[in-house]
C-alpha positions as a printed NumPy array, in Angstrom:
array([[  0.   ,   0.   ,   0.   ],
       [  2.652,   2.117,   0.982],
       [  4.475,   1.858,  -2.399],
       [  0.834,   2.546,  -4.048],
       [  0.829,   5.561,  -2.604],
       [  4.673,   6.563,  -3.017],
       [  4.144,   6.298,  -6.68 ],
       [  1.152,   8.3  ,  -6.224],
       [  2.815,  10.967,  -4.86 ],
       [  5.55 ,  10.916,  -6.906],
       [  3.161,  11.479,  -9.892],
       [  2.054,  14.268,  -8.797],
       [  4.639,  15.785,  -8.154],
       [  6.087,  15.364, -11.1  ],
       [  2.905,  16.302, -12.632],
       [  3.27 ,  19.791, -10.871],
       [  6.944,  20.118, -11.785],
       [  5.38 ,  19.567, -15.395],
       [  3.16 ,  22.3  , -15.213],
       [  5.526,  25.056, -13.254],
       [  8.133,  24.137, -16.121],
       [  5.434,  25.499, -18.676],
       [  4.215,  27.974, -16.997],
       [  7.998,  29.588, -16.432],
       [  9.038,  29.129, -20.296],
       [  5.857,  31.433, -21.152],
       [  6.439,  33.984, -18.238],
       [ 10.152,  34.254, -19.559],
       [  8.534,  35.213, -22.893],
       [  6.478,  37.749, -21.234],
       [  8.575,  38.762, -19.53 ],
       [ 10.634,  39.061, -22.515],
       [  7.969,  41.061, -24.429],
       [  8.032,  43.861, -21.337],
       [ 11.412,  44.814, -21.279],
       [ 11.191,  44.853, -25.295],
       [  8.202,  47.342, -25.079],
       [  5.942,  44.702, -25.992],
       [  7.786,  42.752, -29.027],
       [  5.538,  41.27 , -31.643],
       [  7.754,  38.57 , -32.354],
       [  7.648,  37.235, -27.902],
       [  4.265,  37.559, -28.053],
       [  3.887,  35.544, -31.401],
       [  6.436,  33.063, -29.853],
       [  4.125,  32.843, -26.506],
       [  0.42 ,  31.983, -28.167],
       [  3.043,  29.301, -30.757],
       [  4.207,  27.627, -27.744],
       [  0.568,  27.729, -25.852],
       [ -0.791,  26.5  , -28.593],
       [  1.679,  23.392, -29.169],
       [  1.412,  22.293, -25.763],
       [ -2.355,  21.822, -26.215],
       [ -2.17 ,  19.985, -29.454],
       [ -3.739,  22.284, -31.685],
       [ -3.706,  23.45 , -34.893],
       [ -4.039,  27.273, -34.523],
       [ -4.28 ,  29.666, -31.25 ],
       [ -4.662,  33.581, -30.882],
       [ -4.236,  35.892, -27.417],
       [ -6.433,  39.029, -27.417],
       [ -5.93 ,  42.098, -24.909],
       [ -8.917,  43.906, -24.169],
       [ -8.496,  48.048, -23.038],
       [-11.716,  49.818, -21.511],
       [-13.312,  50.906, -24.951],
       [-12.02 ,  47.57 , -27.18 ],
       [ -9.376,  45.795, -28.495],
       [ -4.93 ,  46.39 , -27.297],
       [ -3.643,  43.93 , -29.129],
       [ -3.869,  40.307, -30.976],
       [ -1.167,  37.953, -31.255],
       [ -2.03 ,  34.791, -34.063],
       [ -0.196,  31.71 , -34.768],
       [ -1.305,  28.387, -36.592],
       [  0.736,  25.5  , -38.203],
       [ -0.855,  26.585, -41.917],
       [  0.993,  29.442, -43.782],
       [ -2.661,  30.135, -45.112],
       [ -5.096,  30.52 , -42.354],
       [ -6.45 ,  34.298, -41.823],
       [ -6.988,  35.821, -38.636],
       [ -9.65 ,  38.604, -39.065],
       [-11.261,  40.924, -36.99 ],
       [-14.764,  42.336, -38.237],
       [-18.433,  42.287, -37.867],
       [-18.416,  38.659, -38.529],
       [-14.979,  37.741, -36.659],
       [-16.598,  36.083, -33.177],
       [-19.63 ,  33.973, -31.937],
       [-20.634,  36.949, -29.3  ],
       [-20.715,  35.196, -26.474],
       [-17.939,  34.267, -24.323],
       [-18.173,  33.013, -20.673],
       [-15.416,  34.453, -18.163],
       [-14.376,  30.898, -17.093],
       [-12.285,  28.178, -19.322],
       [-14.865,  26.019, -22.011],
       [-14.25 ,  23.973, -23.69 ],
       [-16.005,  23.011, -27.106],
       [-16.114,  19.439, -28.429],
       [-18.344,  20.432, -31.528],
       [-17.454,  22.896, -34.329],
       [-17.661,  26.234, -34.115],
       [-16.394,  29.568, -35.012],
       [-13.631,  31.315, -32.807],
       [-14.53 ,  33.868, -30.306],
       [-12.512,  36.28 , -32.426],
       [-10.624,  36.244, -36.127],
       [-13.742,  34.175, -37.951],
       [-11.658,  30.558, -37.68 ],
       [-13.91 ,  27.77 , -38.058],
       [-12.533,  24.977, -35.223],
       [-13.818,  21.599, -34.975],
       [-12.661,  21.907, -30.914],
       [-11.511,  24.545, -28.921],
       [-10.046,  25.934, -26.173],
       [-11.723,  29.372, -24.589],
       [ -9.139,  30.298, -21.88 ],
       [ -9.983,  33.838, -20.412],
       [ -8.615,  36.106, -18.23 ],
       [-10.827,  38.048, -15.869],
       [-10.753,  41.347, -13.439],
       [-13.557,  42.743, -11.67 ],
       [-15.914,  40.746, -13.487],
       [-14.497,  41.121, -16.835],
       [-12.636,  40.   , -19.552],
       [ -9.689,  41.576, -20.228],
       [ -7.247,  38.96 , -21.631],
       [ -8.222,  35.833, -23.814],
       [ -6.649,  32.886, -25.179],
       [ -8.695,  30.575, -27.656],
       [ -6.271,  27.401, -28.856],
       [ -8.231,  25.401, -31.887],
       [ -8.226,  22.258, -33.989],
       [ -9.351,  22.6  , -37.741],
       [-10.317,  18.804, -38.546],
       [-10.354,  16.888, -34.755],
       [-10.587,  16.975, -30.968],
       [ -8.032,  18.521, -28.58 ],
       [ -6.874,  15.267, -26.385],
       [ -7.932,  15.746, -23.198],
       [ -4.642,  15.122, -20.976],
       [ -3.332,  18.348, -23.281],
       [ -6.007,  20.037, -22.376],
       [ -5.952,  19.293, -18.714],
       [ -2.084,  20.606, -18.811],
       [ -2.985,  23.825, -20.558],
       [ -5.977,  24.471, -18.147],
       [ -3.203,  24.052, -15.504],
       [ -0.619,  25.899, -17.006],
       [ -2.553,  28.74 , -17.527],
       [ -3.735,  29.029, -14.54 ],
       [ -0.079,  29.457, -13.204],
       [  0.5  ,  32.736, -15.61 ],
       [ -2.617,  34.75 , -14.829],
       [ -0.864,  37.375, -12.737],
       [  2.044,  38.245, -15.632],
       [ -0.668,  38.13 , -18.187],
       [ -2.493,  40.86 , -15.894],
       [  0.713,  42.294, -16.324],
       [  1.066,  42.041, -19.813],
       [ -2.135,  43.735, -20.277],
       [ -1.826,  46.462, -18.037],
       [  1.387,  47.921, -19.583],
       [  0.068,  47.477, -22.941],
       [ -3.313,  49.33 , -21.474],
       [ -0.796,  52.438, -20.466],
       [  1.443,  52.348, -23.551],
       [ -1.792,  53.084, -25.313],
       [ -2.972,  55.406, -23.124],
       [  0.758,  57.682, -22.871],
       [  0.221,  57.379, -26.911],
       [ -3.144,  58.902, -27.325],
       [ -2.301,  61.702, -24.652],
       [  0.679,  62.355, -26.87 ],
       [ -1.463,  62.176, -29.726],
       [ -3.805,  64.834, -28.486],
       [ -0.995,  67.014, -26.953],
       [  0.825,  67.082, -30.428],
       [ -2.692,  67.758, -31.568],
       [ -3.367,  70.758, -29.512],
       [  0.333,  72.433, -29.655],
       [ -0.101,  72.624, -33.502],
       [ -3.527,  74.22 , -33.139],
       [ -2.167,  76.499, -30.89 ],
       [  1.056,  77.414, -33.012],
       [ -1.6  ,  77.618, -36.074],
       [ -3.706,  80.214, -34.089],
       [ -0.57 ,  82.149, -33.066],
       [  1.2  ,  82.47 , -36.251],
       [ -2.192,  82.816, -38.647],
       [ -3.995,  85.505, -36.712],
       [ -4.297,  89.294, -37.574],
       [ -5.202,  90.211, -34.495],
       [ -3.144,  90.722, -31.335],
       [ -2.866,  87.415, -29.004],
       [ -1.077,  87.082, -25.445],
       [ -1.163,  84.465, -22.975],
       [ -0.198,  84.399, -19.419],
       [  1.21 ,  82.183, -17.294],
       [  0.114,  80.961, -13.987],
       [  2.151,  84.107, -12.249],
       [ -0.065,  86.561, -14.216],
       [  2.969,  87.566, -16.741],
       [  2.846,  87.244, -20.492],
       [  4.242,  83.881, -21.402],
       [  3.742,  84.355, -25.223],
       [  2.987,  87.148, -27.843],
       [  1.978,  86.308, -31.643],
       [  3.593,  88.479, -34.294],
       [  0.917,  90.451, -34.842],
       [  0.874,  91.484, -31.321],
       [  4.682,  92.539, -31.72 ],
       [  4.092,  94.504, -34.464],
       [  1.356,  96.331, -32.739],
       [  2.922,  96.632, -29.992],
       [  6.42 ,  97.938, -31.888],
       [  8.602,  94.984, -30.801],
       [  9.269,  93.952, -33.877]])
């Protein structure tokens, strides 16, 4: 009995160490993709690897802002399979636990048609804001695979939160850049187009800018 159990043990342990290993090899990547700014190819790398370990045929990671989509990441084993994003891209609904589907389908997202797949989401506050979808074209995804990518991710939710959230504020640095660039020009097109006299002030009550047609009116030149 003893030795029944032993072996036991030992399975699961090295069951665990199975499933830590995994889970490391795609942190490093992410890991990787952070202190590259988010690289296209580490993130590419991360859903290839993902999706090998489940068995499948193609898999895709989407990261979800406040108002829609970051980012999407694609790999399959074909050279010619599409990912698209559309009106018709996604089925509409998707739960905010793991599902999977034994019957065909289309993907969540990019219009793939799957015989089985893999919803794997990520979830804060109530909703989704990270999702992984791993697919087979023609068969079903073996369940042991499937057990060990259920597993797996669970073991890189936090440094996919991470992921996500640096993505969320590269975005969000680029659009206020976006409108600050935006603003400065209309200012500097107000400034330097108007015939009339124009001075600002700063926040000590003296003038921190005078167009030209100010200067002129005022003699300075």
């Amino acid at each position: 009995m003893s030795d029944v159990l032993g072996d036991r043990v030992r399975s699961k342990l090295q069951q665990k160490m199975r499933v830590l290993q995994h889970a490391l090899r795609i942190r490093q990547e992410i890991i990787s993709s952070l202190l590259a700014d988010r690289e296209t190819g580490r993130l590419h790398a991360l859903i290839h690897y993902l999706t090998e370990l489940a068995g499948g045929d193609a898999g895709y990671l989407v990261l979800l802002g406040d108002t829609g989509i970051l980012s999407v990441d694609f790999y399959a084993i074909q050279d010619d399979v599409r990912f698209k994003l559309g009106s018709e891209s996604g089925t509409g609904s998707i739960n905010d636990v793991p599902v999977y589907h034994p019957a065909a389908r289309t993907s969540c997202y990019g219009g793939l048609r799957f015989a089985s797949s893999l919803v794997l989401p990520v979830c804060r506050d109530g909703r989704i804001v990270c999702l992984f979808e791993i697919g087979c074209f023609s068969s079903a995804l073996a369940e042991d695979k499937r057990r060990l990518v259920l597993a797996v991710h669970d073991n890189i939710v936090p440094s996919l939160l991470v992921l996500r959230d640096h993505l969320a504020n590269q975005v969000a640095k680029r659009n206020l850049q976006t409108q600050l660039d935006r603003t400065r020009k209309m200012y500097e097109t107000i400034m330097t187009g108007s015939h009339d006299m124009i001075i600002t002030f700063g926040e000590d009550a003296r003038i921190s800018d005078i167009n030209q047609a100010g200067r002129t009116m005022l003699g300075l030149g």
